[in-house]
Each structure stands twice: as structure tokens, then as C-alpha cells.
Amino acid sequence: MYRKIIIGYDGGDGGRDAVAVAQAIGASSNAELVVTGVFPQGPFVDREQEASFARKVQAAADLIGVKAEAFPSTSPAHGLHDAAEEFDADLIVVGSAHGTESGRMSAGDVGVQLLHGAPCAVAVAPAGSRDDGESFRTVGVALNGSRESREALGAAIELARAFGAGLRLMTVSAPEPSAFGWGYGVFDLNAGMHEIYQGHLDEAAKLVPDDVEVTSGVLTGGPVWELLDRAAEQVDLLCIGSRGYGPVRRVLLGSVSAHLMKHASGVVLVVPRGVAADPGESSMQRAAEPAW
């Protein structure tokens, strides 16, 4: 589980949402929380505004009894990235973009920039978390057969155990022509693929400890991103893996993951490749270039 969590705080509602989610995640493992506000650096910075912002960051930290850091940088995303490396954090939590509908999540510019190359896991809090509080009854994980998604499974298992939550395994079967035949009968391709994918999920379920209640489901139909978006509504926190190329120990989003980070209804947590425990190899075919 997580040892040190950086909370991206900008003084607005999104920052307070991030605080609420970080508290909920951190409480399960007694993680150290650091409320981190990034301010511009350079000779033309308004020192009075800088001091005022630092006081807001400190006040937010004092409210929950944790450490505060005002971190200078050329941009908020760069500052949070550097802060995570300097403080050896293993999770960054940021809020949704300003104006996001309550109960929905949308990574703003900072979140999106941060998610391309972040040195640790990144979670985005839905709007309204500050008012509703966060309780994780069901943790979901999206699996696509890659090592990266199995690392996400490892993180999801740890989180579900820590929260005492149920675990839902999900994968997507891309739609195919409904049937084919050459005079020997007609075969339903979708039914066959659904059975294969469910078998993959059943294998993954065997890796889940007995003390975690696990369910699974194969999503079939429209675009992959649309199905996963709908699936995210079934869980309180969804774990997804990084794209299967790029530097190890870095987050790198694929197109589906990027969509989820802008449209999901619950907390989405992206696990960087190479940092989470792989719960075991699976016979699910590993994609050469995972799309998620």
C-alpha cells in the first residue's frame, strides 16, 4: 500500500476534493500525507501573493493535521512531479477540473500533464468528494491481458483488502460480426469470445486472496472507452495500468485510459508500469501494444 501521498492543492474545490480522497486512501495504510501547493518561480513573482498562497496550503494541512509544502516550479504539473520525486511519494492525488459536475471526474490540464510521465501512481478525485466524503465499498480493475494490467490487479487487490471492499474484475470483448458459416452450421462469434474472456477473468480471480470478495464481468458492445466509462459507474475506485511502453516506473496513458481520466464517475487510479506487484502470470494473451 501507499507510504507517502502527495496532495495537489490549489486552494479551490478541486484541491479540497483531493484532500478528501487522499485521506480515505491514506487512512487504510497510515500513509503520510503532504498537502502540496505549487507556486510560480522567477524574479517577477508577486511575493505577497506567494505568501498568501502558502498560508492557504498550510491552513489546509493544519485542518487535517498533516505536513504542508509550498513548492516552486515552472508549472503545477511539473511541480507536483518534482515534489513526488523529492519526497519519494508513491501516490499523487489531484482534484477534477474546475466546473466539473458533482459526482463526476475530469482531470484538468494539470492532471493530464501529470499523467504523462508521473513517477508514481496518480489518482483523480471526483468533484464533490469534499462534501460527500469517500468510502470505497467496491474496487474495480480493468484487465486487458498485459503485464501492466496485471500490475493494476495487484494494486487493486491491496486496496480492496485495506478497505475491506469487494473487488470487481472487468475486461472488454470488442464487437465482432454476429455469426459466420460455410455450410457446416452458423457460429456465434460474440458468444464464443465472451466465453473466452470470462475464462480469462476466472483465471485472474484465482489470484485474489480468499479474504477478498471478487466478482467479474465481460463488457461487450460499443467502443472500449464507452464500455469502461459505464463500468466505472459500478465501482467506487477503478484501477488501470499504464500503457505498455515507455520508461519503467512512469505513468503513460493510452487513449482509453486518457478518456477515463476525463469522464469517469468515481476515483480513477493509474498504476505506473514496473512499480506494483504482479500477482502472477496469466494465460491471457499479452498484447504487443496494449490500447489502454
PDB file of C-alpha atoms in Angstrom:
ATOM      1  CA  MET A   1       0.000   0.000   0.000  1.00  0.00           C
ATOM      2  CA  TYR A   2       0.959   3.642  -0.114  1.00  0.00           C
ATOM      3  CA  ARG A   3       3.555   5.110   2.256  1.00  0.00           C
ATOM      4  CA  LYS A   4       3.550   8.782   1.259  1.00  0.00           C
ATOM      5  CA  ILE A   5       0.806  10.606  -0.624  1.00  0.00           C
ATOM      6  CA  ILE A   6       1.229  13.998  -2.292  1.00  0.00           C
ATOM      7  CA  ILE A   7      -1.994  16.024  -2.413  1.00  0.00           C
ATOM      8  CA  GLY A   8      -2.108  18.588  -5.191  1.00  0.00           C
ATOM      9  CA  TYR A   9      -3.728  21.622  -3.563  1.00  0.00           C
ATOM     10  CA  ASP A  10      -4.642  24.796  -5.455  1.00  0.00           C
ATOM     11  CA  GLY A  11      -6.846  26.464  -2.861  1.00  0.00           C
ATOM     12  CA  GLY A  12     -10.046  25.638  -4.745  1.00  0.00           C
ATOM     13  CA  ASP A  13     -12.749  22.996  -4.554  1.00  0.00           C
ATOM     14  CA  GLY A  14     -10.685  20.517  -6.579  1.00  0.00           C
ATOM     15  CA  GLY A  15      -7.910  20.717  -4.016  1.00  0.00           C
ATOM     16  CA  ARG A  16     -10.368  20.033  -1.195  1.00  0.00           C
ATOM     17  CA  ASP A  17     -11.732  17.037  -3.135  1.00  0.00           C
ATOM     18  CA  ALA A  18      -8.174  15.735  -3.465  1.00  0.00           C
ATOM     19  CA  VAL A  19      -7.672  16.093   0.281  1.00  0.00           C
ATOM     20  CA  ALA A  20     -10.815  14.035   0.991  1.00  0.00           C
ATOM     21  CA  VAL A  21      -9.802  11.208  -1.357  1.00  0.00           C
ATOM     22  CA  ALA A  22      -6.196  11.170  -0.135  1.00  0.00           C
ATOM     23  CA  GLN A  23      -7.402  10.932   3.455  1.00  0.00           C
ATOM     24  CA  ALA A  24      -9.630   7.955   2.594  1.00  0.00           C
ATOM     25  CA  ILE A  25      -6.836   6.135   0.786  1.00  0.00           C
ATOM     26  CA  GLY A  26      -4.162   7.057   3.302  1.00  0.00           C
ATOM     27  CA  ALA A  27      -6.206   6.010   6.339  1.00  0.00           C
ATOM     28  CA  SER A  28      -6.137   2.383   5.226  1.00  0.00           C
ATOM     29  CA  SER A  29      -2.350   2.180   5.469  1.00  0.00           C
ATOM     30  CA  ASN A  30      -1.420   5.041   7.814  1.00  0.00           C
ATOM     31  CA  ALA A  31       0.260   6.790   4.898  1.00  0.00           C
ATOM     32  CA  GLU A  32       1.991  10.121   5.396  1.00  0.00           C
ATOM     33  CA  LEU A  33       0.062  12.888   3.640  1.00  0.00           C
ATOM     34  CA  VAL A  34       1.675  16.054   2.309  1.00  0.00           C
ATOM     35  CA  VAL A  35      -0.573  18.907   1.143  1.00  0.00           C
ATOM     36  CA  THR A  36       1.463  20.402  -1.690  1.00  0.00           C
ATOM     37  CA  GLY A  37       0.781  23.720  -3.360  1.00  0.00           C
ATOM     38  CA  VAL A  38       2.849  24.746  -6.391  1.00  0.00           C
ATOM     39  CA  PHE A  39       3.616  28.423  -6.946  1.00  0.00           C
ATOM     40  CA  PRO A  40       5.446  30.122  -9.851  1.00  0.00           C
ATOM     41  CA  GLN A  41       9.155  30.714  -9.543  1.00  0.00           C
ATOM     42  CA  GLY A  42      11.165  33.539 -11.036  1.00  0.00           C
ATOM     43  CA  PRO A  43      12.154  37.162 -10.452  1.00  0.00           C
ATOM     44  CA  PHE A  44       8.741  38.599 -11.320  1.00  0.00           C
ATOM     45  CA  VAL A  45       6.694  36.568  -8.864  1.00  0.00           C
ATOM     46  CA  ASP A  46       4.411  38.555  -6.546  1.00  0.00           C
ATOM     47  CA  ARG A  47       5.844  37.675  -3.140  1.00  0.00           C
ATOM     48  CA  GLU A  48       2.735  38.822  -1.320  1.00  0.00           C
ATOM     49  CA  GLN A  49       0.540  36.506  -3.388  1.00  0.00           C
ATOM     50  CA  GLU A  50       3.060  33.726  -2.891  1.00  0.00           C
ATOM     51  CA  ALA A  51       2.927  34.186   0.874  1.00  0.00           C
ATOM     52  CA  SER A  52      -0.880  34.274   0.827  1.00  0.00           C
ATOM     53  CA  PHE A  53      -0.995  31.025  -1.153  1.00  0.00           C
ATOM     54  CA  ALA A  54       1.484  29.379   1.193  1.00  0.00           C
ATOM     55  CA  ARG A  55      -0.789  30.292   4.120  1.00  0.00           C
ATOM     56  CA  LYS A  56      -3.754  28.637   2.354  1.00  0.00           C
ATOM     57  CA  VAL A  57      -1.742  25.465   1.796  1.00  0.00           C
ATOM     58  CA  GLN A  58      -0.661  25.464   5.430  1.00  0.00           C
ATOM     59  CA  ALA A  59      -4.239  26.032   6.620  1.00  0.00           C
ATOM     60  CA  ALA A  60      -5.485  23.095   4.531  1.00  0.00           C
ATOM     61  CA  ALA A  61      -2.781  20.885   6.020  1.00  0.00           C
ATOM     62  CA  ASP A  62      -3.453  22.082   9.572  1.00  0.00           C
ATOM     63  CA  LEU A  63      -7.132  21.254   9.133  1.00  0.00           C
ATOM     64  CA  ILE A  64      -6.326  17.547   8.828  1.00  0.00           C
ATOM     65  CA  GLY A  65      -3.132  17.574  10.893  1.00  0.00           C
ATOM     66  CA  VAL A  66      -0.564  16.807   8.182  1.00  0.00           C
ATOM     67  CA  LYS A  67       2.525  18.372   6.652  1.00  0.00           C
ATOM     68  CA  ALA A  68       2.349  21.252   4.154  1.00  0.00           C
ATOM     69  CA  GLU A  69       4.760  22.103   1.349  1.00  0.00           C
ATOM     70  CA  ALA A  70       4.719  25.142  -0.922  1.00  0.00           C
ATOM     71  CA  PHE A  71       6.758  24.026  -3.913  1.00  0.00           C
ATOM     72  CA  PRO A  72       8.215  26.422  -6.515  1.00  0.00           C
ATOM     73  CA  SER A  73       8.086  25.364 -10.156  1.00  0.00           C
ATOM     74  CA  THR A  74       7.519  26.471 -13.723  1.00  0.00           C
ATOM     75  CA  SER A  75       4.104  24.727 -13.810  1.00  0.00           C
ATOM     76  CA  PRO A  76       1.765  22.961 -11.364  1.00  0.00           C
ATOM     77  CA  ALA A  77       2.197  19.573 -13.090  1.00  0.00           C
ATOM     78  CA  HIS A  78       5.971  19.898 -13.160  1.00  0.00           C
ATOM     79  CA  GLY A  79       5.982  20.987  -9.527  1.00  0.00           C
ATOM     80  CA  LEU A  80       3.914  18.022  -8.349  1.00  0.00           C
ATOM     81  CA  HIS A  81       6.116  15.705 -10.413  1.00  0.00           C
ATOM     82  CA  ASP A  82       9.270  17.119  -8.788  1.00  0.00           C
ATOM     83  CA  ALA A  83       7.684  17.077  -5.334  1.00  0.00           C
ATOM     84  CA  ALA A  84       6.802  13.386  -5.728  1.00  0.00           C
ATOM     85  CA  GLU A  85      10.398  12.585  -6.616  1.00  0.00           C
ATOM     86  CA  GLU A  86      11.901  14.763  -3.887  1.00  0.00           C
ATOM     87  CA  PHE A  87       9.618  13.364  -1.166  1.00  0.00           C
ATOM     88  CA  ASP A  88       9.781   9.788  -2.545  1.00  0.00           C
ATOM     89  CA  ALA A  89       5.979   9.648  -2.802  1.00  0.00           C
ATOM     90  CA  ASP A  90       4.200   6.628  -4.213  1.00  0.00           C
ATOM     91  CA  LEU A  91       0.860   8.331  -4.947  1.00  0.00           C
ATOM     92  CA  ILE A  92      -0.254  11.772  -6.114  1.00  0.00           C
ATOM     93  CA  VAL A  93      -3.911  12.772  -5.699  1.00  0.00           C
ATOM     94  CA  VAL A  94      -5.338  15.722  -7.622  1.00  0.00           C
ATOM     95  CA  GLY A  95      -8.834  17.137  -7.981  1.00  0.00           C
ATOM     96  CA  SER A  96     -11.036  17.402 -11.047  1.00  0.00           C
ATOM     97  CA  ALA A  97     -11.108  20.372 -13.386  1.00  0.00           C
ATOM     98  CA  HIS A  98     -12.976  23.485 -12.282  1.00  0.00           C
ATOM     99  CA  GLY A  99     -16.656  23.320 -13.214  1.00  0.00           C
ATOM    100  CA  THR A 100     -16.870  19.510 -13.294  1.00  0.00           C
ATOM    101  CA  GLU A 101     -20.353  18.227 -12.439  1.00  0.00           C
ATOM    102  CA  SER A 102     -20.612  16.943  -8.860  1.00  0.00           C
ATOM    103  CA  GLY A 103     -20.170  13.196  -8.701  1.00  0.00           C
ATOM    104  CA  ARG A 104     -18.175  13.147 -11.937  1.00  0.00           C
ATOM    105  CA  MET A 105     -14.449  13.240 -12.543  1.00  0.00           C
ATOM    106  CA  SER A 106     -12.499  15.147 -15.141  1.00  0.00           C
ATOM    107  CA  ALA A 107      -8.758  15.505 -14.991  1.00  0.00           C
ATOM    108  CA  GLY A 108      -7.889  19.107 -15.776  1.00  0.00           C
ATOM    109  CA  ASP A 109      -4.794  20.342 -17.580  1.00  0.00           C
ATOM    110  CA  VAL A 110      -2.624  19.716 -14.521  1.00  0.00           C
ATOM    111  CA  GLY A 111      -3.904  16.173 -14.100  1.00  0.00           C
ATOM    112  CA  VAL A 112      -3.498  15.302 -17.778  1.00  0.00           C
ATOM    113  CA  GLN A 113       0.028  16.717 -17.953  1.00  0.00           C
ATOM    114  CA  LEU A 114       0.933  14.970 -14.722  1.00  0.00           C
ATOM    115  CA  LEU A 115      -0.350  11.651 -16.026  1.00  0.00           C
ATOM    116  CA  HIS A 116       2.148  11.627 -18.863  1.00  0.00           C
ATOM    117  CA  GLY A 117       5.356  10.624 -17.135  1.00  0.00           C
ATOM    118  CA  ALA A 118       4.448  10.847 -13.430  1.00  0.00           C
ATOM    119  CA  PRO A 119       6.979   8.988 -11.242  1.00  0.00           C
ATOM    120  CA  CYS A 120       4.323   7.235  -9.175  1.00  0.00           C
ATOM    121  CA  ALA A 121       0.654   6.284  -9.167  1.00  0.00           C
ATOM    122  CA  VAL A 122      -1.830   9.113  -9.793  1.00  0.00           C
ATOM    123  CA  ALA A 123      -5.451   9.324  -8.635  1.00  0.00           C
ATOM    124  CA  VAL A 124      -8.040  11.915  -9.671  1.00  0.00           C
ATOM    125  CA  ALA A 125     -10.831  12.793  -7.231  1.00  0.00           C
ATOM    126  CA  PRO A 126     -14.408  13.315  -8.464  1.00  0.00           C
ATOM    127  CA  ALA A 127     -15.999  16.705  -7.919  1.00  0.00           C
ATOM    128  CA  GLY A 128     -17.941  16.857  -4.653  1.00  0.00           C
ATOM    129  CA  SER A 129     -15.725  14.425  -2.726  1.00  0.00           C
ATOM    130  CA  ARG A 130     -15.098  17.153  -0.165  1.00  0.00           C
ATOM    131  CA  ASP A 131     -18.816  17.224   0.733  1.00  0.00           C
ATOM    132  CA  ASP A 132     -19.783  13.586   0.384  1.00  0.00           C
ATOM    133  CA  GLY A 133     -16.644  12.027   1.830  1.00  0.00           C
ATOM    134  CA  GLU A 134     -15.161   8.948   0.218  1.00  0.00           C
ATOM    135  CA  SER A 135     -15.870   5.366   1.196  1.00  0.00           C
ATOM    136  CA  PHE A 136     -14.662   2.581  -1.032  1.00  0.00           C
ATOM    137  CA  ARG A 137     -17.065  -0.352  -0.979  1.00  0.00           C
ATOM    138  CA  THR A 138     -16.066  -1.736  -4.370  1.00  0.00           C
ATOM    139  CA  VAL A 139     -12.679  -1.515  -6.081  1.00  0.00           C
ATOM    140  CA  GLY A 140     -12.590  -2.274  -9.796  1.00  0.00           C
ATOM    141  CA  VAL A 141      -9.745  -3.138 -12.135  1.00  0.00           C
ATOM    142  CA  ALA A 142      -9.707  -3.079 -15.934  1.00  0.00           C
ATOM    143  CA  LEU A 143      -7.772  -6.019 -17.405  1.00  0.00           C
ATOM    144  CA  ASN A 144      -6.575  -6.380 -20.999  1.00  0.00           C
ATOM    145  CA  GLY A 145      -4.079  -9.217 -20.781  1.00  0.00           C
ATOM    146  CA  SER A 146      -0.946  -7.076 -20.499  1.00  0.00           C
ATOM    147  CA  ARG A 147       1.581  -7.177 -17.688  1.00  0.00           C
ATOM    148  CA  GLU A 148       0.635  -3.587 -16.903  1.00  0.00           C
ATOM    149  CA  SER A 149      -2.987  -4.512 -16.275  1.00  0.00           C
ATOM    150  CA  ARG A 150      -1.870  -7.397 -14.031  1.00  0.00           C
ATOM    151  CA  GLU A 151       0.151  -4.856 -12.027  1.00  0.00           C
ATOM    152  CA  ALA A 152      -3.050  -2.834 -11.733  1.00  0.00           C
ATOM    153  CA  LEU A 153      -4.718  -6.019 -10.455  1.00  0.00           C
ATOM    154  CA  GLY A 154      -2.045  -6.303  -7.766  1.00  0.00           C
ATOM    155  CA  ALA A 155      -2.705  -2.724  -6.658  1.00  0.00           C
ATOM    156  CA  ALA A 156      -6.482  -3.281  -6.708  1.00  0.00           C
ATOM    157  CA  ILE A 157      -6.151  -6.398  -4.535  1.00  0.00           C
ATOM    158  CA  GLU A 158      -4.103  -4.478  -1.956  1.00  0.00           C
ATOM    159  CA  LEU A 159      -6.597  -1.624  -1.915  1.00  0.00           C
ATOM    160  CA  ALA A 160      -9.622  -3.919  -1.622  1.00  0.00           C
ATOM    161  CA  ARG A 161      -8.033  -5.746   1.319  1.00  0.00           C
ATOM    162  CA  ALA A 162      -7.100  -2.491   3.021  1.00  0.00           C
ATOM    163  CA  PHE A 163     -10.609  -1.044   2.593  1.00  0.00           C
ATOM    164  CA  GLY A 164     -12.420  -4.293   3.361  1.00  0.00           C
ATOM    165  CA  ALA A 165     -14.051  -3.767  -0.033  1.00  0.00           C
ATOM    166  CA  GLY A 166     -15.259  -6.048  -2.774  1.00  0.00           C
ATOM    167  CA  LEU A 167     -13.172  -6.419  -5.928  1.00  0.00           C
ATOM    168  CA  ARG A 168     -14.662  -6.359  -9.442  1.00  0.00           C
ATOM    169  CA  LEU A 169     -12.621  -7.611 -12.395  1.00  0.00           C
ATOM    170  CA  MET A 170     -13.561  -6.224 -15.809  1.00  0.00           C
ATOM    171  CA  THR A 171     -12.445  -6.698 -19.385  1.00  0.00           C
ATOM    172  CA  VAL A 172     -13.811  -5.736 -22.782  1.00  0.00           C
ATOM    173  CA  SER A 173     -14.600  -8.023 -25.695  1.00  0.00           C
ATOM    174  CA  ALA A 174     -14.562  -5.961 -28.885  1.00  0.00           C
ATOM    175  CA  PRO A 175     -17.684  -6.488 -31.025  1.00  0.00           C
ATOM    176  CA  GLU A 176     -17.345  -8.885 -33.959  1.00  0.00           C
ATOM    177  CA  PRO A 177     -19.674  -9.900 -36.801  1.00  0.00           C
ATOM    178  CA  SER A 178     -22.521 -11.743 -35.143  1.00  0.00           C
ATOM    179  CA  ALA A 179     -22.100 -15.063 -36.956  1.00  0.00           C
ATOM    180  CA  PHE A 180     -20.474 -16.953 -39.804  1.00  0.00           C
ATOM    181  CA  GLY A 181     -20.773 -20.335 -41.510  1.00  0.00           C
ATOM    182  CA  TRP A 182     -19.620 -22.339 -44.536  1.00  0.00           C
ATOM    183  CA  GLY A 183     -22.356 -24.919 -44.815  1.00  0.00           C
ATOM    184  CA  TYR A 184     -21.401 -26.607 -41.549  1.00  0.00           C
ATOM    185  CA  GLY A 185     -23.649 -24.532 -39.343  1.00  0.00           C
ATOM    186  CA  VAL A 186     -23.609 -20.970 -38.017  1.00  0.00           C
ATOM    187  CA  PHE A 187     -21.345 -19.946 -35.178  1.00  0.00           C
ATOM    188  CA  ASP A 188     -21.932 -17.006 -32.850  1.00  0.00           C
ATOM    189  CA  LEU A 189     -18.536 -15.327 -32.624  1.00  0.00           C
ATOM    190  CA  ASN A 190     -19.520 -12.911 -29.873  1.00  0.00           C
ATOM    191  CA  ALA A 191     -20.779 -15.717 -27.637  1.00  0.00           C
ATOM    192  CA  GLY A 192     -17.514 -17.593 -28.155  1.00  0.00           C
ATOM    193  CA  MET A 193     -15.343 -14.560 -27.395  1.00  0.00           C
ATOM    194  CA  HIS A 194     -17.421 -13.749 -24.327  1.00  0.00           C
ATOM    195  CA  GLU A 195     -16.758 -17.252 -23.008  1.00  0.00           C
ATOM    196  CA  ILE A 196     -13.014 -16.928 -23.656  1.00  0.00           C
ATOM    197  CA  TYR A 197     -12.788 -13.546 -21.946  1.00  0.00           C
ATOM    198  CA  GLN A 198     -14.811 -14.769 -18.980  1.00  0.00           C
ATOM    199  CA  GLY A 199     -12.341 -17.635 -18.687  1.00  0.00           C
ATOM    200  CA  HIS A 200      -9.522 -15.097 -18.539  1.00  0.00           C
ATOM    201  CA  LEU A 201     -11.295 -13.256 -15.721  1.00  0.00           C
ATOM    202  CA  ASP A 202     -11.878 -16.537 -13.886  1.00  0.00           C
ATOM    203  CA  GLU A 203      -8.128 -17.177 -14.033  1.00  0.00           C
ATOM    204  CA  ALA A 204      -7.413 -13.713 -12.673  1.00  0.00           C
ATOM    205  CA  ALA A 205      -9.942 -14.315  -9.873  1.00  0.00           C
ATOM    206  CA  LYS A 206      -7.855 -17.298  -8.715  1.00  0.00           C
ATOM    207  CA  LEU A 207      -5.063 -14.861  -7.864  1.00  0.00           C
ATOM    208  CA  VAL A 208      -7.286 -12.952  -5.446  1.00  0.00           C
ATOM    209  CA  PRO A 209      -6.886 -13.922  -1.750  1.00  0.00           C
ATOM    210  CA  ASP A 210      -9.788 -15.713  -0.110  1.00  0.00           C
ATOM    211  CA  ASP A 211     -10.465 -12.800   2.229  1.00  0.00           C
ATOM    212  CA  VAL A 212     -11.441 -10.536  -0.705  1.00  0.00           C
ATOM    213  CA  GLU A 213     -14.892 -10.967  -2.233  1.00  0.00           C
ATOM    214  CA  VAL A 214     -14.466 -10.949  -6.016  1.00  0.00           C
ATOM    215  CA  THR A 215     -16.904 -10.629  -8.923  1.00  0.00           C
ATOM    216  CA  SER A 216     -16.209 -10.274 -12.617  1.00  0.00           C
ATOM    217  CA  GLY A 217     -17.850  -9.189 -15.828  1.00  0.00           C
ATOM    218  CA  VAL A 218     -17.118  -9.090 -19.557  1.00  0.00           C
ATOM    219  CA  LEU A 219     -18.232  -5.914 -21.309  1.00  0.00           C
ATOM    220  CA  THR A 220     -19.370  -6.371 -24.900  1.00  0.00           C
ATOM    221  CA  GLY A 221     -20.654  -3.821 -27.353  1.00  0.00           C
ATOM    222  CA  GLY A 222     -19.735  -0.278 -28.373  1.00  0.00           C
ATOM    223  CA  PRO A 223     -16.334   1.365 -28.202  1.00  0.00           C
ATOM    224  CA  VAL A 224     -13.971   0.167 -25.478  1.00  0.00           C
ATOM    225  CA  TRP A 225     -13.832   3.592 -23.831  1.00  0.00           C
ATOM    226  CA  GLU A 226     -17.627   3.813 -23.698  1.00  0.00           C
ATOM    227  CA  LEU A 227     -17.934   0.421 -22.019  1.00  0.00           C
ATOM    228  CA  LEU A 228     -15.252   1.127 -19.446  1.00  0.00           C
ATOM    229  CA  ASP A 229     -16.793   4.514 -18.749  1.00  0.00           C
ATOM    230  CA  ARG A 230     -20.073   2.764 -17.977  1.00  0.00           C
ATOM    231  CA  ALA A 231     -18.273   0.108 -15.926  1.00  0.00           C
ATOM    232  CA  ALA A 232     -16.605   2.779 -13.813  1.00  0.00           C
ATOM    233  CA  GLU A 233     -20.044   3.712 -12.533  1.00  0.00           C
ATOM    234  CA  GLN A 234     -20.264   0.282 -10.860  1.00  0.00           C
ATOM    235  CA  VAL A 235     -17.237   0.848  -8.619  1.00  0.00           C
ATOM    236  CA  ASP A 236     -16.027   3.485  -6.183  1.00  0.00           C
ATOM    237  CA  LEU A 237     -12.407   3.307  -7.300  1.00  0.00           C
ATOM    238  CA  LEU A 238     -11.123   1.969 -10.615  1.00  0.00           C
ATOM    239  CA  CYS A 239      -7.501   0.863 -11.088  1.00  0.00           C
ATOM    240  CA  ILE A 240      -5.993   0.893 -14.560  1.00  0.00           C
ATOM    241  CA  GLY A 241      -2.477   0.155 -15.756  1.00  0.00           C
ATOM    242  CA  SER A 242      -0.179   2.379 -17.763  1.00  0.00           C
ATOM    243  CA  ARG A 243       0.439   1.836 -21.437  1.00  0.00           C
ATOM    244  CA  GLY A 244       2.912  -0.979 -22.055  1.00  0.00           C
ATOM    245  CA  TYR A 245       5.800   1.044 -23.432  1.00  0.00           C
ATOM    246  CA  GLY A 246       7.867   3.988 -22.308  1.00  0.00           C
ATOM    247  CA  PRO A 247      10.101   4.307 -19.243  1.00  0.00           C
ATOM    248  CA  VAL A 248       9.714   1.924 -16.343  1.00  0.00           C
ATOM    249  CA  ARG A 249       8.314   3.425 -13.112  1.00  0.00           C
ATOM    250  CA  ARG A 250       6.421   6.072 -15.059  1.00  0.00           C
ATOM    251  CA  VAL A 251       2.758   6.645 -15.878  1.00  0.00           C
ATOM    252  CA  LEU A 252       1.976   6.788 -19.588  1.00  0.00           C
ATOM    253  CA  LEU A 253      -1.636   6.839 -20.727  1.00  0.00           C
ATOM    254  CA  GLY A 254      -3.190   5.131 -23.715  1.00  0.00           C
ATOM    255  CA  SER A 255      -6.270   6.575 -25.416  1.00  0.00           C
ATOM    256  CA  VAL A 256      -8.804   4.605 -23.355  1.00  0.00           C
ATOM    257  CA  SER A 257      -7.131   5.498 -20.057  1.00  0.00           C
ATOM    258  CA  ALA A 258      -6.965   9.143 -21.093  1.00  0.00           C
ATOM    259  CA  HIS A 259     -10.711   9.102 -21.804  1.00  0.00           C
ATOM    260  CA  LEU A 260     -11.473   7.587 -18.405  1.00  0.00           C
ATOM    261  CA  MET A 261      -9.411  10.254 -16.682  1.00  0.00           C
ATOM    262  CA  LYS A 262     -11.692  12.887 -18.199  1.00  0.00           C
ATOM    263  CA  HIS A 263     -15.123  11.273 -17.949  1.00  0.00           C
ATOM    264  CA  ALA A 264     -15.351   8.675 -15.156  1.00  0.00           C
ATOM    265  CA  SER A 265     -17.826   8.944 -12.287  1.00  0.00           C
ATOM    266  CA  GLY A 266     -15.592   7.699  -9.469  1.00  0.00           C
ATOM    267  CA  VAL A 267     -11.981   7.822  -8.389  1.00  0.00           C
ATOM    268  CA  VAL A 268      -9.613   6.529 -11.090  1.00  0.00           C
ATOM    269  CA  LEU A 269      -6.125   5.458 -10.063  1.00  0.00           C
ATOM    270  CA  VAL A 270      -3.422   4.856 -12.681  1.00  0.00           C
ATOM    271  CA  VAL A 271      -0.673   2.432 -11.703  1.00  0.00           C
ATOM    272  CA  PRO A 272       2.723   3.154 -13.295  1.00  0.00           C
ATOM    273  CA  ARG A 273       4.408   0.241 -15.006  1.00  0.00           C
ATOM    274  CA  GLY A 274       7.070  -1.554 -13.043  1.00  0.00           C
ATOM    275  CA  VAL A 275       6.145  -0.451  -9.515  1.00  0.00           C
ATOM    276  CA  ALA A 276       3.219  -2.639  -8.423  1.00  0.00           C
ATOM    277  CA  ALA A 277       3.414  -6.300  -7.515  1.00  0.00           C
ATOM    278  CA  ASP A 278       2.364  -8.601 -10.351  1.00  0.00           C
ATOM    279  CA  PRO A 279       0.015 -11.131  -8.720  1.00  0.00           C
ATOM    280  CA  GLY A 280       1.034 -13.806 -11.223  1.00  0.00           C
ATOM    281  CA  GLU A 281       1.270 -14.662 -14.870  1.00  0.00           C
ATOM    282  CA  SER A 282      -1.946 -15.388 -16.729  1.00  0.00           C
ATOM    283  CA  SER A 283      -2.697 -17.252 -19.922  1.00  0.00           C
ATOM    284  CA  MET A 284      -4.465 -14.142 -21.168  1.00  0.00           C
ATOM    285  CA  GLN A 285      -2.612 -13.230 -24.343  1.00  0.00           C
ATOM    286  CA  ARG A 286      -0.304 -10.316 -23.760  1.00  0.00           C
ATOM    287  CA  ALA A 287      -0.926  -7.529 -26.233  1.00  0.00           C
ATOM    288  CA  ALA A 288       2.136  -6.263 -28.078  1.00  0.00           C
ATOM    289  CA  GLU A 289       0.885  -2.720 -27.649  1.00  0.00           C
ATOM    290  CA  PRO A 290      -1.962  -2.520 -25.125  1.00  0.00           C
ATOM    291  CA  ALA A 291      -4.572   0.046 -26.084  1.00  0.00           C
ATOM    292  CA  TRP A 292      -5.394   1.095 -22.529  1.00  0.00           C
TER     293      TRP A 292
END
